[in-house]
Coordinates of N, CA, C and O in Angstrom, one line a residue:
M204 N 100.9 98.1 92.0 CA 101.2 98.2 90.6 C 101.3 99.7 90.3 O 100.5 100.5 90.8
E205 N 102.2 100.1 89.5 CA 102.4 101.5 89.1 C 102.7 102.4 90.3 O 102.2 103.4 90.5
P206 N 103.7 101.9 91.2 CA 103.9 102.7 92.4 C 104.6 104.1 92.1 O 104.5 105.0 93.0
V207 N 105.2 104.3 90.9 CA 105.8 105.5 90.6 C 105.0 106.2 89.5 O 105.5 107.2 88.8
R208 N 103.8 105.7 89.2 CA 102.9 106.2 88.2 C 103.6 106.5 86.9 O 103.6 107.7 86.4
G209 N 104.1 105.5 86.3 CA 104.8 105.6 85.0 C 106.0 106.5 85.0 O 106.3 107.1 84.0
G210 N 106.6 106.7 86.2 CA 107.8 107.5 86.3 C 107.5 108.9 86.7 O 108.4 109.7 87.1
R211 N 106.2 109.3 86.7 CA 105.9 110.7 87.0 C 106.1 111.1 88.4 O 106.5 112.3 88.7
L212 N 106.0 110.2 89.3 CA 106.3 110.5 90.7 C 107.8 110.6 91.0 O 108.2 111.1 92.1
A213 N 108.6 110.2 90.1 CA 110.0 110.3 90.2 C 110.6 111.6 89.6 O 111.8 111.8 89.7
A214 N 109.7 112.4 89.0 CA 110.2 113.6 88.4 C 109.6 114.8 89.2 O 108.6 115.4 88.9
L215 N 110.3 115.1 90.3 CA 109.9 116.2 91.2 C 110.8 117.4 90.9 O 111.8 117.3 90.1
S216 N 110.5 118.5 91.6 CA 111.3 119.7 91.4 C 112.7 119.4 92.0 O 112.9 118.6 92.9
G217 N 113.7 120.2 91.5 CA 115.0 120.0 91.9 C 115.2 120.3 93.4 O 116.0 119.6 94.1
E218 N 114.4 121.2 93.9 CA 114.5 121.5 95.4 C 114.0 120.3 96.2 O 114.6 120.0 97.2
L219 N 112.9 119.7 95.8 CA 112.4 118.6 96.6 C 113.4 117.4 96.5 O 113.6 116.7 97.5
E220 N 113.9 117.2 95.3 CA 114.9 116.1 95.1 C 116.1 116.3 96.0 O 116.6 115.3 96.6
A221 N 116.6 117.5 96.1 CA 117.7 117.9 96.9 C 117.4 117.6 98.4 O 118.3 117.0 99.1
Q222 N 116.2 117.9 98.8 CA 115.8 117.7 100.2 C 115.7 116.2 100.5 O 116.1 115.7 101.6
M223 N 115.3 115.4 99.5 CA 115.2 114.0 99.7 C 116.6 113.4 99.7 O 116.9 112.4 100.5
Q224 N 117.5 113.9 98.9 CA 118.9 113.4 98.9 C 119.6 113.7 100.3 O 120.4 112.9 100.7
E225 N 119.2 114.8 100.9 CA 119.8 115.1 102.2 C 119.4 114.1 103.2 O 120.1 113.7 104.1
Q226 N 118.1 113.6 103.1 CA 117.6 112.7 104.1 C 118.0 111.2 103.8 O 118.2 110.5 104.7
R227 N 118.2 110.9 102.5 CA 118.5 109.5 102.1 C 119.6 109.6 101.0 O 119.3 109.4 99.9
P228 N 120.8 110.0 101.4 CA 121.9 110.2 100.4 C 122.0 108.9 99.5 O 122.0 107.8 100.1
G229 N 122.1 109.1 98.2 CA 122.3 107.9 97.3 C 121.0 107.2 96.9 O 121.0 106.4 96.0
D230 N 119.9 107.5 97.5 CA 118.6 106.9 97.2 C 117.9 107.8 96.1 O 117.9 109.0 96.2
S231 N 117.4 107.1 95.1 CA 116.6 107.8 94.1 C 115.3 108.2 94.6 O 114.8 107.7 95.6
V232 N 114.6 109.1 93.8 CA 113.3 109.5 94.2 C 112.3 108.3 94.1 O 111.5 108.2 94.9
A233 N 112.5 107.5 93.1 CA 111.7 106.3 92.9 C 111.8 105.4 94.1 O 110.8 104.8 94.5
S234 N 113.0 105.3 94.7 CA 113.1 104.4 95.8 C 112.3 104.8 97.0 O 111.9 104.0 97.8
W235 N 112.0 106.1 97.1 CA 111.2 106.6 98.2 C 109.8 106.0 98.1 O 109.2 105.6 99.1
A236 N 109.2 105.9 96.9 CA 107.9 105.3 96.7 C 107.9 103.9 97.1 O 107.0 103.4 97.8
F237 N 109.0 103.2 96.7 CA 109.1 101.7 97.0 C 109.3 101.5 98.5 O 108.7 100.6 99.1
R238 N 110.1 102.4 99.1 CA 110.3 102.2 100.6 C 109.0 102.6 101.4 O 108.8 102.0 102.4
F239 N 108.3 103.5 100.9 CA 107.0 103.8 101.5 C 106.1 102.6 101.5 O 105.5 102.2 102.5
L240 N 106.0 102.0 100.3 CA 105.2 100.8 100.1 C 105.7 99.6 101.0 O 104.9 98.8 101.5
K241 N 107.0 99.5 101.1 CA 107.5 98.4 101.9 C 107.1 98.5 103.4 O 107.1 97.6 104.1
G242 N 106.8 99.8 103.8 CA 106.4 100.0 105.2 C 104.9 99.7 105.4 O 104.5 99.8 106.6
L243 N 104.1 99.5 104.4 CA 102.7 99.2 104.6 C 102.5 97.7 104.8 O 103.0 96.9 104.1
P244 N 101.8 97.4 105.9 CA 101.7 95.9 106.3 C 101.0 95.0 105.4 O 101.3 93.8 105.3
D245 N 100.1 95.5 104.6 CA 99.3 94.6 103.8 C 99.8 94.5 102.3 O 99.3 93.8 101.5
V246 N 100.9 95.3 102.0 CA 101.5 95.2 100.7 C 102.5 94.0 100.7 O 103.4 94.0 101.4
K247 N 102.2 93.1 99.8 CA 103.0 91.9 99.7 C 103.9 91.9 98.4 O 104.9 91.3 98.4
V248 N 103.4 92.5 97.4 CA 104.1 92.5 96.1 C 104.0 93.9 95.5 O 103.0 94.6 95.6
V249 N 105.2 94.4 95.0 CA 105.2 95.7 94.3 C 105.6 95.4 92.9 O 106.6 94.8 92.6
L250 N 104.8 95.9 91.9 CA 105.1 95.7 90.5 C 105.6 97.1 90.0 O 104.9 98.1 90.1
S251 N 106.8 97.0 89.4 CA 107.4 98.2 88.8 C 107.8 98.0 87.4 O 108.5 97.1 87.1
G252 N 107.3 98.9 86.5 CA 107.7 98.8 85.2 C 109.0 99.6 85.0 O 109.2 100.6 85.7
M253 N 109.9 99.0 84.3 CA 111.2 99.7 84.1 C 111.5 99.8 82.6 O 111.2 98.8 81.8
T254 N 112.1 100.8 82.2 CA 112.5 101.1 80.8 C 113.9 100.9 80.5 O 114.3 100.4 79.5
Y255 N 114.8 101.3 81.5 CA 116.2 101.3 81.3 C 116.9 100.4 82.4 O 116.4 100.2 83.5
P256 N 118.1 99.8 82.0 CA 118.8 99.0 82.9 C 119.1 99.7 84.3 O 119.1 99.0 85.3
N257 N 119.4 101.0 84.3 CA 119.7 101.7 85.5 C 118.5 101.7 86.5 O 118.6 101.7 87.7
Q258 N 117.3 101.6 85.9 CA 116.1 101.6 86.7 C 115.9 100.2 87.4 O 115.6 100.1 88.6
L259 N 116.3 99.2 86.7 CA 116.3 97.8 87.2 C 117.3 97.7 88.3 O 117.0 97.2 89.4
E260 N 118.5 98.3 88.1 CA 119.6 98.3 89.1 C 119.1 99.0 90.4 O 119.4 98.6 91.5
D261 N 118.5 100.2 90.2 CA 118.0 101.0 91.3 C 116.9 100.2 92.1 O 117.0 100.2 93.3
N262 N 116.0 99.5 91.4 CA 115.0 98.7 92.1 C 115.6 97.6 92.8 O 115.2 97.3 94.0
L263 N 116.6 96.9 92.2 CA 117.3 95.8 92.9 C 118.0 96.3 94.2 O 117.9 95.7 95.3
K264 N 118.6 97.5 94.1 CA 119.3 98.1 95.3 C 118.3 98.4 96.4 O 118.5 98.1 97.5
T265 N 117.1 98.9 95.9 CA 116.1 99.3 96.9 C 115.5 98.1 97.6 O 115.3 98.2 98.8
F266 N 115.3 97.0 96.9 CA 114.7 95.9 97.5 C 115.7 94.9 98.1 O 115.3 93.8 98.6
A267 N 117.0 95.2 98.0 CA 118.0 94.3 98.6 C 117.9 94.2 100.1 O 118.4 93.3 100.7
D268 N 117.3 95.2 100.7 CA 117.2 95.2 102.2 C 115.7 95.5 102.5 O 114.9 95.9 101.7
D269 N 115.5 95.5 103.8 CA 114.1 95.7 104.3 C 113.8 97.1 104.8 O 112.8 97.3 105.3
S270 N 114.7 98.0 104.5 CA 114.6 99.3 105.1 C 113.4 100.1 104.4 O 113.1 99.9 103.3
T271 N 112.7 100.8 105.3 CA 111.5 101.5 104.9 C 111.8 103.0 105.2 O 112.9 103.3 105.7
L272 N 110.8 103.9 105.0 CA 111.0 105.3 105.3 C 110.8 105.4 106.8 O 110.0 104.7 107.4
T273 N 111.5 106.4 107.4 CA 111.3 106.7 108.8 C 110.1 107.5 109.0 O 109.5 108.0 108.0
E274 N 109.6 107.7 110.2 CA 108.4 108.5 110.4 C 108.6 109.9 109.9 O 107.7 110.5 109.3
S275 N 109.8 110.5 110.2 CA 110.0 111.8 109.7 C 110.1 111.9 108.2 O 109.7 112.9 107.6
Q276 N 110.6 110.9 107.5 CA 110.7 110.9 106.1 C 109.2 110.8 105.5 O 108.9 111.4 104.5
Q277 N 108.4 109.9 106.1 CA 107.0 109.8 105.7 C 106.3 111.2 105.9 O 105.6 111.6 105.0
Q278 N 106.6 111.8 107.0 CA 106.0 113.1 107.2 C 106.4 114.2 106.2 O 105.6 115.0 105.7
F279 N 107.7 114.1 105.8 CA 108.2 115.0 104.8 C 107.4 114.7 103.5 O 107.0 115.7 102.8
L280 N 107.2 113.5 103.1 CA 106.4 113.2 101.9 C 105.0 113.8 102.0 O 104.6 114.5 101.0
F281 N 104.3 113.6 103.1 CA 103.0 114.1 103.2 C 102.9 115.6 103.3 O 102.0 116.2 102.7
D282 N 103.9 116.3 103.9 CA 103.9 117.7 104.1 C 104.5 118.5 102.9 O 104.0 119.5 102.5
S283 N 105.5 117.9 102.2 CA 106.2 118.7 101.2 C 106.0 118.1 99.7 O 105.9 118.9 98.8
V284 N 105.9 116.8 99.6 CA 105.8 116.2 98.2 C 104.4 116.1 97.8 O 104.0 116.5 96.7
V285 N 103.6 115.4 98.6 CA 102.2 115.1 98.2 C 101.4 116.4 97.7 O 100.7 116.3 96.7
P286 N 101.5 117.5 98.5 CA 100.7 118.7 98.0 C 101.1 119.1 96.6 O 100.2 119.6 95.9
T287 N 102.3 118.9 96.2 CA 102.7 119.4 94.9 C 102.2 118.4 93.8 O 102.1 118.8 92.6
L288 N 101.8 117.2 94.2 CA 101.2 116.2 93.2 C 99.7 116.2 93.2 O 99.1 115.7 92.3
L289 N 99.1 116.9 94.2 CA 97.6 116.8 94.3 C 96.9 118.0 93.8 O 95.7 118.2 94.2
D290 N 97.5 118.8 93.0 CA 96.8 120.0 92.4 C 95.8 119.5 91.3 O 96.0 119.8 90.2
A291 N 94.9 118.6 91.7 CA 94.0 118.0 90.7 C 92.6 118.4 91.0 O 92.2 118.6 92.1
V292 N 91.8 118.5 89.9 CA 90.4 118.7 90.0 C 89.7 117.3 90.3 O 89.9 116.4 89.6
P293 N 88.9 117.3 91.4 CA 88.4 116.0 91.9 C 87.1 115.5 91.1 O 86.1 115.2 91.7
C294 N 87.2 115.4 89.8 CA 86.1 114.9 89.0 C 86.0 113.4 89.0 O 87.0 112.7 88.9
T295 N 84.8 112.9 89.2 CA 84.6 111.5 89.2 C 84.1 110.9 87.9 O 83.7 109.7 87.8
A296 N 84.0 111.8 86.9 CA 83.5 111.4 85.6 C 82.1 110.9 85.6 O 81.7 110.0 84.8
C297 N 81.2 111.4 86.4 CA 79.8 111.0 86.5 C 79.0 111.4 85.2 O 78.0 110.8 84.9
R298 N 79.5 112.4 84.5 CA 79.0 112.9 83.3 C 77.7 113.7 83.4 O 77.0 114.0 82.4
Y299 N 77.2 114.0 84.6 CA 76.0 114.8 84.8 C 76.2 116.1 84.1 O 75.2 116.7 83.6
C300 N 77.4 116.6 84.1 CA 77.7 118.0 83.6 C 77.5 118.0 82.1 O 77.4 119.1 81.5
C301 N 77.7 116.9 81.4 CA 77.6 116.8 79.9 C 76.2 117.0 79.4 O 76.1 117.6 78.2
E302 N 75.2 116.6 80.1 CA 73.8 116.6 79.6 C 73.3 118.0 79.2 O 72.6 118.1 78.2
G303 N 73.6 119.0 80.0 CA 73.1 120.3 79.7 C 74.1 121.3 79.0 O 73.8 122.4 78.8
C304 N 75.3 120.8 78.6 CA 76.3 121.6 78.0 C 75.8 122.1 76.6 O 75.7 121.2 75.7
P305 N 75.6 123.4 76.4 CA 75.2 123.8 75.1 C 76.2 123.6 74.0 O 75.8 123.6 72.8
K306 N 77.4 123.4 74.3 CA 78.5 123.1 73.3 C 78.8 121.7 73.2 O 79.6 121.3 72.3
G307 N 78.1 120.8 74.0 CA 78.4 119.4 73.9 C 79.8 118.9 74.3 O 80.3 117.9 73.8
L308 N 80.4 119.7 75.1 CA 81.8 119.3 75.5 C 81.8 118.1 76.4 O 80.9 117.9 77.2
D309 N 82.8 117.3 76.2 CA 83.0 116.1 77.1 C 83.8 116.6 78.3 O 85.1 116.5 78.3
I310 N 83.1 117.2 79.2 CA 83.8 117.9 80.4 C 84.6 116.9 81.2 O 85.8 117.3 81.5
P311 N 84.2 115.7 81.5 CA 85.1 114.8 82.3 C 86.4 114.5 81.6 O 87.5 114.5 82.2
A312 N 86.3 114.3 80.3 CA 87.5 114.1 79.5 C 88.5 115.3 79.5 O 89.7 115.1 79.7
L313 N 87.9 116.5 79.4 CA 88.7 117.7 79.5 C 89.3 117.9 80.8 O 90.5 118.2 80.9
I314 N 88.6 117.6 81.9 CA 89.1 117.7 83.2 C 90.3 116.7 83.4 O 91.3 117.0 84.1
S315 N 90.1 115.5 82.9 CA 91.1 114.5 83.0 C 92.4 114.9 82.3 O 93.5 114.8 82.9
I316 N 92.2 115.5 81.1 CA 93.4 116.0 80.4 C 94.0 117.2 81.2 O 95.2 117.3 81.3
Y317 N 93.2 118.1 81.7 CA 93.7 119.2 82.5 C 94.5 118.7 83.7 O 95.6 119.2 84.0
N318 N 94.0 117.7 84.4 CA 94.8 117.1 85.5 C 96.1 116.5 85.0 O 97.1 116.7 85.7
E319 N 96.1 115.9 83.9 CA 97.4 115.4 83.3 C 98.3 116.5 83.0 O 99.5 116.4 83.3
M320 N 97.8 117.6 82.5 CA 98.6 118.8 82.2 C 99.2 119.4 83.4 O 100.4 119.8 83.4
N321 N 98.4 119.4 84.5 CA 98.9 120.0 85.7 C 100.0 119.1 86.4 O 100.9 119.6 87.0
F322 N 99.8 117.8 86.2 CA 100.7 116.8 86.8 C 102.0 116.7 86.1 O 103.1 116.7 86.7
S323 N 101.9 116.5 84.8 CA 103.2 116.3 84.0 C 103.6 117.4 83.0 O 104.6 117.3 82.4
G324 N 102.7 118.4 83.0 CA 103.1 119.5 82.1 C 102.5 119.4 80.7 O 102.7 120.3 79.8
R325 N 102.0 118.2 80.4 CA 101.5 118.0 79.0 C 100.5 116.8 79.0 O 100.4 116.1 80.0
S326 N 99.7 116.7 77.9 CA 98.9 115.5 77.7 C 98.8 115.3 76.3 O 98.4 116.1 75.5
F327 N 99.2 114.1 75.9 CA 99.1 113.7 74.5 C 97.7 113.6 74.0 O 97.4 113.7 72.8
R328 N 96.8 113.4 74.9 CA 95.3 113.3 74.5 C 94.8 114.6 73.9 O 93.9 114.6 73.1
L329 N 95.4 115.7 74.3 CA 95.0 117.0 73.9 C 95.1 117.1 72.3 O 94.2 117.7 71.7
N330 N 96.1 116.5 71.8 CA 96.3 116.5 70.3 C 95.2 115.8 69.6 O 95.0 116.1 68.4
G331 N 94.5 114.9 70.2 CA 93.5 114.2 69.5 C 92.1 114.9 69.5 O 91.2 114.4 68.9
L332 N 92.0 116.0 70.2 CA 90.8 116.7 70.2 C 90.6 117.6 69.0 O 91.5 118.2 68.4
K333 N 89.3 117.6 68.5 CA 88.9 118.5 67.4 C 88.7 119.9 67.9 O 88.5 120.1 69.1
E334 N 88.8 120.9 67.1 CA 88.7 122.3 67.4 C 87.4 122.5 68.3 O 87.4 123.2 69.3
K335 N 86.3 121.9 67.9 CA 85.0 122.1 68.6 C 85.0 121.4 70.0 O 84.1 121.7 70.8
E336 N 85.9 120.6 70.3 CA 86.0 119.8 71.5 C 86.9 120.5 72.6 O 86.9 120.1 73.7
L337 N 87.5 121.6 72.2 CA 88.5 122.3 73.1 C 87.8 123.1 74.2 O 86.7 123.6 74.0
P338 N 88.4 123.3 75.3 CA 87.8 124.0 76.4 C 87.5 125.5 76.1 O 86.6 126.0 76.8
K339 N 88.2 126.0 75.1 CA 87.9 127.4 74.8 C 86.5 127.7 74.3 O 86.0 128.8 74.3
N340 N 85.8 126.6 74.0 CA 84.4 126.7 73.5 C 83.4 126.8 74.6 O 82.2 127.1 74.3
C341 N 83.8 126.6 75.8 CA 82.9 126.8 76.9 C 82.4 128.2 77.0 O 83.2 129.2 76.9
V342 N 81.1 128.4 77.1 CA 80.5 129.7 77.1 C 80.3 130.2 78.5 O 79.8 131.3 78.7
G343 N 80.6 129.4 79.5 CA 80.6 129.8 80.9 C 79.2 130.0 81.5 O 78.9 130.7 82.4
C344 N 78.2 129.2 80.9 CA 76.8 129.4 81.3 C 76.6 128.8 82.7 O 75.6 129.2 83.4
G345 N 77.4 127.9 83.2 CA 77.3 127.4 84.6 C 76.3 126.2 84.7 O 76.1 125.8 85.8
K346 N 75.6 125.8 83.7 CA 74.7 124.7 83.8 C 75.3 123.4 84.3 O 74.7 122.7 85.1
C347 N 76.6 123.2 84.0 CA 77.3 122.1 84.4 C 77.6 122.1 85.9 O 77.5 121.1 86.6
M348 N 77.8 123.3 86.4 CA 78.1 123.5 87.9 C 76.9 123.1 88.7 O 77.0 122.6 89.8
K349 N 75.7 123.4 88.2 CA 74.5 123.2 89.0 C 74.2 121.7 89.2 O 73.6 121.4 90.2
V350 N 74.8 120.9 88.4 CA 74.5 119.4 88.5 C 75.8 118.6 89.0 O 75.7 117.4 89.2
C351 N 76.9 119.3 89.2 CA 78.1 118.6 89.6 C 78.1 118.2 91.1 O 78.0 119.1 91.9
P352 N 78.1 116.9 91.4 CA 78.0 116.5 92.8 C 79.2 116.9 93.6 O 79.2 117.0 94.8
Q353 N 80.4 117.2 92.9 CA 81.6 117.6 93.6 C 81.7 119.1 93.8 O 82.6 119.6 94.4
G354 N 80.7 119.8 93.2 CA 80.7 121.3 93.3 C 81.9 122.0 92.6 O 82.3 123.0 93.0
I355 N 82.4 121.3 91.6 CA 83.5 121.9 90.8 C 83.1 123.1 90.0 O 82.0 123.1 89.4
N356 N 83.9 124.2 90.1 CA 83.6 125.3 89.2 C 84.1 125.0 87.8 O 85.2 125.4 87.4
I357 N 83.3 124.3 87.1 CA 83.8 123.8 85.8 C 84.1 124.9 84.8 O 85.1 124.8 84.1
P358 N 83.3 125.9 84.7 CA 83.7 127.0 83.7 C 85.1 127.6 84.1 O 85.8 127.9 83.2
D359 N 85.4 127.7 85.3 CA 86.7 128.3 85.7 C 87.8 127.3 85.4 O 88.8 127.7 84.9
V360 N 87.6 126.0 85.6 CA 88.6 125.0 85.2 C 88.8 125.0 83.7 O 90.0 125.0 83.3
L361 N 87.7 125.0 83.0 CA 87.9 125.0 81.5 C 88.6 126.3 81.0 O 89.3 126.3 80.0
K362 N 88.3 127.4 81.7 CA 88.9 128.7 81.3 C 90.4 128.6 81.6 O 91.3 129.0 80.7
K363 N 90.8 128.1 82.7 CA 92.2 127.9 83.1 C 92.9 127.0 82.1 O 94.0 127.2 81.7
M364 N 92.2 125.9 81.7 CA 92.8 124.9 80.8 C 93.0 125.6 79.4 O 94.0 125.4 78.8
A365 N 92.0 126.4 79.0 CA 92.1 127.1 77.7 C 93.3 128.0 77.7 O 94.0 128.1 76.7
E366 N 93.5 128.7 78.8 CA 94.6 129.6 78.9 C 96.0 128.8 78.9 O 96.9 129.3 78.3
K367 N 96.0 127.7 79.6 CA 97.2 126.9 79.5 C 97.5 126.4 78.1 O 98.7 126.4 77.7
I368 N 96.5 126.0 77.4 CA 96.7 125.5 76.0 C 97.2 126.7 75.2 O 98.1 126.5 74.4
A369 N 96.6 127.9 75.3 CA 97.0 129.0 74.5 C 98.4 129.4 74.8 O 99.1 129.9 73.9
A370 N 98.9 129.2 76.0 CA 100.2 129.6 76.4 C 101.3 128.6 75.9 O 102.5 128.9 75.9
Q371 N 100.9 127.5 75.4 CA 101.9 126.5 75.0 C 102.4 126.8 73.6 O 101.9 127.3 72.8

């Protein structure tokens, strides 16, 4: 389910898309995700949400045959595409960091929004935050870092997020 993550995995840089077209001329970026899944032995059903008729046509074309990605195409995904998608902060939303925050920030929610911003360039959830809930309010005390099981440098992440927001 959601093999193209709401279409976000189909929106890569022009350079990556060109390299994919070289390897599989005529195939869409989305079809790479489906062909990857078709090569996994335990996957029996792939659910894909479609918004436009051309997406339905592309899916029908992709599933009309049994072809999967070659080993070199899979390696290309792992070496070139996946690293561009995984620039995410590995927060598990345990909320230990929230207990001692002097500003009462919902740090896991902010990190989740930050990851969305890094992945898609925006997050609509950001608009729902009140002024006092924004990452710019972090005082950088580091109490959150001391209890974070993932060892995330939370003040640094929130500072980067605040800078990203200010630059918009």
